[in-house]
CSV table of C-alpha atoms in Angstrom, one decimal:
chain,number,residue,atom,x,y,z
A,1277,MET,CA,0.0,0.0,0.0
A,1278,GLY,CA,3.0,2.3,-0.3
A,1279,CYS,CA,4.1,2.4,3.4
A,1280,THR,CA,7.8,2.3,4.3
A,1281,HIS,CA,9.2,-0.1,6.9
A,1282,ALA,CA,9.3,2.8,9.4
A,1283,GLN,CA,5.7,3.7,8.8
A,1284,ILE,CA,4.6,0.0,9.1
A,1285,ASN,CA,6.4,-0.1,12.5
A,1286,GLU,CA,4.6,3.1,13.5
A,1287,ILE,CA,1.2,1.7,12.6
A,1288,ARG,CA,1.8,-1.6,14.5
A,1289,LYS,CA,2.9,0.0,17.7
A,1290,PHE,CA,0.2,2.7,17.6
A,1291,LYS,CA,-2.4,2.5,20.3
A,1292,TYR,CA,-5.6,4.6,19.7
A,1293,ASP,CA,-6.8,4.3,23.3
A,1294,ASP,CA,-3.6,6.0,24.6
A,1295,GLU,CA,-4.6,9.1,22.6
A,1296,ILE,CA,-8.1,8.9,24.2
A,1297,ARG,CA,-6.7,8.7,27.7
A,1298,LYS,CA,-4.3,11.5,27.0
A,1299,ARG,CA,-7.2,13.7,25.8
A,1300,ALA,CA,-9.4,12.8,28.8
A,1301,LYS,CA,-6.7,14.2,31.2
A,1302,LEU,CA,-7.2,17.7,29.9
A,1303,ASP,CA,-9.1,20.2,32.0
A,1304,ASN,CA,-12.8,20.8,31.4
A,1305,GLU,CA,-12.1,24.3,30.2
A,1306,VAL,CA,-9.5,23.1,27.7
A,1307,LEU,CA,-11.9,20.4,26.4
A,1308,ARG,CA,-14.6,23.0,26.0
A,1309,SER,CA,-12.2,25.2,24.0
A,1310,TYR,CA,-11.6,22.1,21.9
A,1311,GLY,CA,-15.4,22.0,21.1
A,1312,TYR,CA,-16.5,19.3,23.5
A,1313,THR,CA,-20.0,19.6,25.1
A,1314,SER,CA,-20.4,18.7,28.8
A,1315,GLU,CA,-22.0,15.4,27.8
A,1316,GLU,CA,-19.1,14.6,25.5
A,1317,ILE,CA,-16.6,15.3,28.3
A,1318,VAL,CA,-18.4,12.9,30.6
A,1319,LEU,CA,-18.4,10.2,27.8
A,1320,LEU,CA,-14.7,10.8,27.1
A,1321,ARG,CA,-13.7,10.4,30.7
A,1322,GLN,CA,-15.9,7.3,31.2
A,1323,ALA,CA,-14.2,5.7,28.2
A,1324,ALA,CA,-10.7,6.6,29.4
A,1325,SER,CA,-11.4,4.9,32.8
A,1326,MET,CA,-12.1,1.5,31.1
A,1327,LYS,CA,-9.3,-1.1,31.2
A,1328,LYS,CA,-9.9,-1.8,27.6
A,1329,ILE,CA,-11.9,0.6,25.5
A,1330,PRO,CA,-14.3,-1.2,23.1
A,1331,GLU,CA,-14.0,-0.3,19.4
A,1332,ASN,CA,-17.6,1.0,19.3
A,1333,VAL,CA,-16.9,3.3,22.2
A,1334,MET,CA,-13.7,4.6,20.5
A,1335,ARG,CA,-15.7,5.3,17.4
A,1336,ASP,CA,-18.5,7.1,19.3
A,1337,ILE,CA,-16.2,9.4,21.2
A,1338,SER,CA,-13.6,10.0,18.5
A,1339,THR,CA,-16.0,11.1,15.8
A,1340,SER,CA,-15.2,14.7,15.1
A,1341,THR,CA,-17.7,16.8,13.2
A,1342,MET,CA,-16.2,18.2,10.0
A,1343,THR,CA,-18.3,19.7,7.2
A,1344,SER,CA,-17.0,20.0,3.7
A,1345,ILE,CA,-18.6,21.7,0.7
A,1346,LEU,CA,-17.8,21.8,-3.0
A,1347,ARG,CA,-19.3,24.9,-4.7
A,1348,TYR,CA,-19.5,26.4,-8.2
A,1349,GLN,CA,-18.3,30.0,-8.2
A,1350,SER,CA,-18.3,31.3,-11.8
A,1351,ASN,CA,-17.7,30.3,-15.4
A,1352,GLY,CA,-16.9,32.0,-18.7
A,1353,SER,CA,-14.6,32.0,-21.8
A,1354,ARG,CA,-11.4,33.7,-23.1
A,1355,ILE,CA,-9.3,33.6,-26.2
A,1356,GLU,CA,-6.1,31.6,-25.9
A,1357,ALA,CA,-3.8,31.1,-28.9
A,1358,GLY,CA,-6.5,32.3,-31.3
A,1359,SER,CA,-9.2,29.9,-30.1
A,1360,THR,CA,-11.9,30.0,-27.4
A,1361,MET,CA,-11.2,28.4,-24.1
A,1362,TYR,CA,-14.0,27.8,-21.6
A,1363,TYR,CA,-13.4,27.8,-17.8
A,1364,VAL,CA,-15.1,27.2,-14.5
A,1365,ASN,CA,-14.0,28.4,-11.1
A,1366,MET,CA,-14.7,26.1,-8.1
A,1367,LYS,CA,-14.3,26.3,-4.3
A,1368,PHE,CA,-13.8,23.5,-1.8
A,1369,SER,CA,-14.2,24.5,1.8
A,1370,TRP,CA,-14.3,22.7,5.2
A,1371,SER,CA,-14.7,23.4,8.9
A,1372,TRP,CA,-14.3,21.5,12.1
A,1373,SER,CA,-16.7,21.9,15.1
A,1374,ARG,CA,-14.4,19.9,17.4
A,1375,ILE,CA,-10.7,19.3,17.4
A,1376,PRO,CA,-9.9,15.7,16.4
A,1377,PHE,CA,-7.5,13.5,18.4
A,1378,PHE,CA,-4.8,13.9,15.8
A,1379,THR,CA,-3.5,17.2,14.6
A,1380,ILE,CA,-0.6,16.4,12.4
A,1381,VAL,CA,-0.7,17.1,8.6
A,1382,ASP,CA,-3.9,16.8,6.6
A,1383,MET,CA,-4.5,16.8,2.8
A,1384,VAL,CA,-7.2,18.0,0.4
A,1385,ALA,CA,-7.3,16.5,-3.1
A,1386,VAL,CA,-9.5,17.0,-6.2
A,1387,VAL,CA,-9.9,14.7,-9.2
A,1388,PHE,CA,-11.9,15.7,-12.3
A,1389,ALA,CA,-13.2,13.9,-15.4
A,1390,SER,CA,-15.2,14.8,-18.5
A,1391,SER,CA,-18.1,13.3,-20.3
A,1392,THR,CA,-16.6,13.7,-23.8
A,1393,GLY,CA,-13.2,13.4,-25.5
A,1394,SER,CA,-12.7,17.1,-24.9
A,1395,GLN,CA,-11.2,17.1,-21.4
A,1396,PHE,CA,-11.2,19.5,-18.5
A,1397,THR,CA,-7.7,20.4,-17.4
A,1398,TYR,CA,-6.3,22.2,-14.4
A,1399,TYR,CA,-5.3,25.9,-15.0
A,1400,SER,CA,-2.7,27.3,-12.6
A,1401,ARG,CA,-3.4,30.8,-11.3
A,1402,ALA,CA,-1.4,32.6,-8.7
A,1403,SER,CA,-4.6,33.4,-6.7
A,1404,ASP,CA,-5.8,29.8,-6.6
A,1405,LYS,CA,-4.3,28.2,-3.5
A,1406,VAL,CA,-5.4,26.5,-0.3
A,1407,TYR,CA,-6.0,28.9,2.6
A,1408,CYS,CA,-6.2,27.8,6.3
A,1409,ASN,CA,-6.9,29.8,9.4
A,1410,LEU,CA,-4.9,28.6,12.4
A,1411,SER,CA,-7.0,30.0,15.2
A,1412,PRO,CA,-5.7,30.3,18.8
A,1413,ILE,CA,-7.3,27.8,21.2
A,1414,TYR,CA,-7.0,30.3,24.0
A,1415,SER,CA,-8.2,33.9,23.9
A,1416,ASN,CA,-4.7,35.4,24.6
A,1417,GLY,CA,-3.2,33.7,21.5
A,1418,SER,CA,-2.5,35.3,18.2
A,1419,THR,CA,-4.1,34.2,14.9
A,1420,ASN,CA,-1.9,32.4,12.3
A,1421,SER,CA,-2.6,31.5,8.8
A,1422,GLN,CA,-1.1,29.3,6.1
A,1423,THR,CA,-1.3,29.4,2.4
A,1424,VAL,CA,-0.4,26.3,0.4
A,1425,SER,CA,0.0,25.9,-3.4
A,1426,TRP,CA,-1.9,23.2,-5.2
A,1427,VAL,CA,0.3,20.4,-6.4
A,1428,TYR,CA,-0.2,19.0,-9.9
A,1429,SER,CA,1.6,15.8,-10.9
A,1430,THR,CA,1.7,14.1,-14.3
A,1431,SER,CA,1.8,10.8,-12.4
A,1432,LYS,CA,-1.7,11.5,-11.1
A,1433,PRO,CA,-3.3,13.2,-14.1
A,1434,ASN,CA,-6.5,15.2,-13.8
A,1435,SER,CA,-6.0,15.8,-10.0
A,1436,ILE,CA,-4.5,18.3,-7.7
A,1437,SER,CA,-3.7,18.2,-4.0
A,1438,ALA,CA,-2.4,20.2,-1.1
A,1439,SER,CA,-1.1,19.3,2.4
A,1440,PHE,CA,-1.2,21.6,5.4
A,1441,VAL,CA,-0.5,21.6,9.1
A,1442,LEU,CA,-3.6,21.0,11.2
A,1443,GLY,CA,-2.4,22.3,14.6
A,1444,LEU,CA,0.5,24.1,16.3
A,1445,LYS,CA,2.0,23.1,19.6
A,1446,ASP,CA,4.2,24.8,22.1
A,1447,SER,CA,7.6,23.6,23.5
A,1448,ASN,CA,5.7,21.4,26.0
A,1449,GLY,CA,3.7,19.6,23.3
A,1450,ASN,CA,0.5,21.4,24.2
A,1451,LEU,CA,-1.8,22.4,21.3
A,1452,THR,CA,-2.0,26.2,20.9
A,1453,HIS,CA,-3.6,26.7,17.5
A,1454,PHE,CA,-5.9,24.6,15.3
A,1455,ALA,CA,-7.0,25.0,11.7
A,1456,TYR,CA,-10.7,25.0,12.3
A,1457,SER,CA,-11.5,26.0,8.7
A,1458,GLY,CA,-10.0,26.4,5.3
A,1459,TYR,CA,-10.8,26.5,1.6
A,1460,GLY,CA,-9.1,26.0,-1.7
A,1461,THR,CA,-10.1,27.6,-5.1
A,1462,PHE,CA,-9.2,26.2,-8.5
A,1463,GLN,CA,-10.0,26.7,-12.1
A,1464,LEU,CA,-10.6,24.1,-14.8
A,1465,THR,CA,-10.6,24.8,-18.5
A,1466,ASN,CA,-11.9,23.0,-21.6
A,1467,ARG,CA,-11.9,23.7,-25.3
A,1468,SER,CA,-15.5,22.6,-25.5
A,1469,ASN,CA,-18.6,24.0,-23.8
A,1470,LYS,CA,-20.5,20.7,-24.4
A,1471,SER,CA,-18.7,18.5,-22.0
A,1472,ARG,CA,-20.1,17.7,-18.6
A,1473,LEU,CA,-17.9,17.8,-15.5
A,1474,TYR,CA,-17.4,15.2,-12.8
A,1475,ILE,CA,-15.5,16.2,-9.6
A,1476,ASP,CA,-14.5,14.3,-6.4
A,1477,ALA,CA,-13.2,16.9,-3.9
A,1478,SER,CA,-11.9,15.1,-0.8
A,1479,TYR,CA,-10.5,15.8,2.6
A,1480,GLY,CA,-8.0,13.3,4.1
A,1481,HIS,CA,-7.5,13.4,7.9
A,1482,THR,CA,-4.3,11.8,9.1
A,1483,THR,CA,-4.9,9.6,12.1
A,1484,ILE,CA,-1.4,8.2,12.6
A,1485,ASN,CA,2.0,9.7,12.1
A,1486,ILE,CA,2.6,9.1,8.4
A,1487,THR,CA,3.0,11.4,5.4
A,1488,PRO,CA,-0.4,12.0,3.8
A,1489,SER,CA,-0.8,10.8,0.2
A,1490,TYR,CA,-3.5,9.6,-2.2
A,1491,SER,CA,-4.0,7.5,-5.2
A,1492,LEU,CA,-6.6,7.5,-8.0
A,1493,SER,CA,-9.2,4.7,-8.1
A,1494,GLY,CA,-11.5,3.8,-11.0
A,1495,SER,CA,-11.5,5.5,-14.3
A,1496,GLY,CA,-13.5,7.9,-16.5
A,1497,LEU,CA,-16.6,9.3,-14.7
A,1498,SER,CA,-16.1,6.8,-11.9
A,1499,ILE,CA,-12.6,8.0,-11.0
A,1500,GLY,CA,-12.1,9.0,-7.4
A,1501,ILE,CA,-9.6,9.9,-4.6
A,1502,LYS,CA,-8.4,7.1,-2.3
A,1503,PHE,CA,-6.2,8.3,0.6
A,1504,ARG,CA,-3.5,6.1,2.0
A,1505,LEU,CA,-3.7,3.8,5.0
A,1506,GLY,CA,-4.1,5.8,8.3
A,1507,MET,CA,-6.2,8.6,6.9
A,1508,ASP,CA,-10.0,9.1,7.3
A,1509,GLU,CA,-11.8,10.5,4.3
A,1510,GLN,CA,-14.7,12.8,3.5
A,1511,HIS,CA,-15.8,13.3,-0.1
A,1512,CYS,CA,-17.9,15.8,-2.0
A,1513,THR,CA,-18.6,14.2,-5.3
A,1514,GLY,CA,-20.9,15.4,-8.1
A,1515,TYR,CA,-21.6,15.4,-11.8
A,1516,PHE,CA,-22.3,18.8,-13.4
A,1517,TYR,CA,-24.3,19.6,-16.5
A,1518,GLU,CA,-22.7,21.6,-19.4
A,1519,ASN,CA,-24.0,24.8,-17.8
A,1520,PHE,CA,-22.6,23.8,-14.4
A,1521,THR,CA,-26.0,23.3,-12.8
A,1522,ILE,CA,-26.3,20.0,-10.9
A,1523,SER,CA,-29.2,17.7,-10.0
A,1524,ILE,CA,-29.4,16.3,-6.5
A,1525,ALA,CA,-29.5,12.9,-8.2
A,1526,TYR,CA,-26.0,13.6,-9.4
A,1527,VAL,CA,-24.6,14.5,-5.9
A,1528,TYR,CA,-23.0,11.2,-5.0
A,1529,HIS,CA,-21.3,12.2,-1.7
A,1530,GLY,CA,-21.4,15.1,0.7
A,1531,THR,CA,-22.5,18.6,-0.1
A,1532,VAL,CA,-22.2,19.9,-3.7
A,1533,PHE,CA,-23.6,23.1,-5.2
A,1534,GLY,CA,-23.8,24.0,-8.9
A,1535,LYS,CA,-24.8,27.1,-10.7
A,1536,ASN,CA,-27.8,29.0,-9.2
A,1537,GLY,CA,-27.6,27.0,-6.0
A,1538,THR,CA,-28.5,23.7,-7.6
A,1539,GLY,CA,-27.5,20.5,-5.9
A,1540,GLY,CA,-27.4,19.9,-2.2
A,1541,THR,CA,-26.4,17.3,0.4
A,1542,VAL,CA,-26.7,13.5,0.4
């Protein structure tokens, strides 16, 4: 699956319940600042007191709420090399309501496909990047931000990705900042305005200490993002008409909006 020997060893020695017990030792005020409700704090501490934490309990208390949205922004045309080029601008955004157990490095990735032989391609613009807000967990902290460029690789055609730091820690290993929200904008172009567009915009959350990465699965209009072992995934996947509207029937995962607010959540 692409893991190195060091990463395999890290996976095998990893103990998820240790992370739960470490989180449960934090003060109530700190946990509230992490987004926990009073009821969730009780459940967290109850789980941490167990000699062996059952898998279903781990899943219940470790589910962090993250919302992601893929949204159409605008489209148009321009002249390039004497011929007309059509373009569409998209935005993929996400936000957390509670800090997850692991705040290492996360990744967003987007794959796109076309319904005809005339293909959509990624067009690199200086303004199109991934922007994250590293908000202070405590009121006396300063706000940080990070801007990351999209990476396009010919080894993974018709896709782009970006990795970013999810949290900052002080010299004692205490979390001081967290990237509660972020977004990435990107432009796709096509020589035809008759081709429909398929997009899988995905967020990969690293749950163990490995370098985030992804692969492409499927082909054509069934192509998608698959993150590597040790990453949780959330997808926003939809199939847009030629005019970039989208039927709710063509929203396959998550929340996807097309032109004029068409689409929705499944």
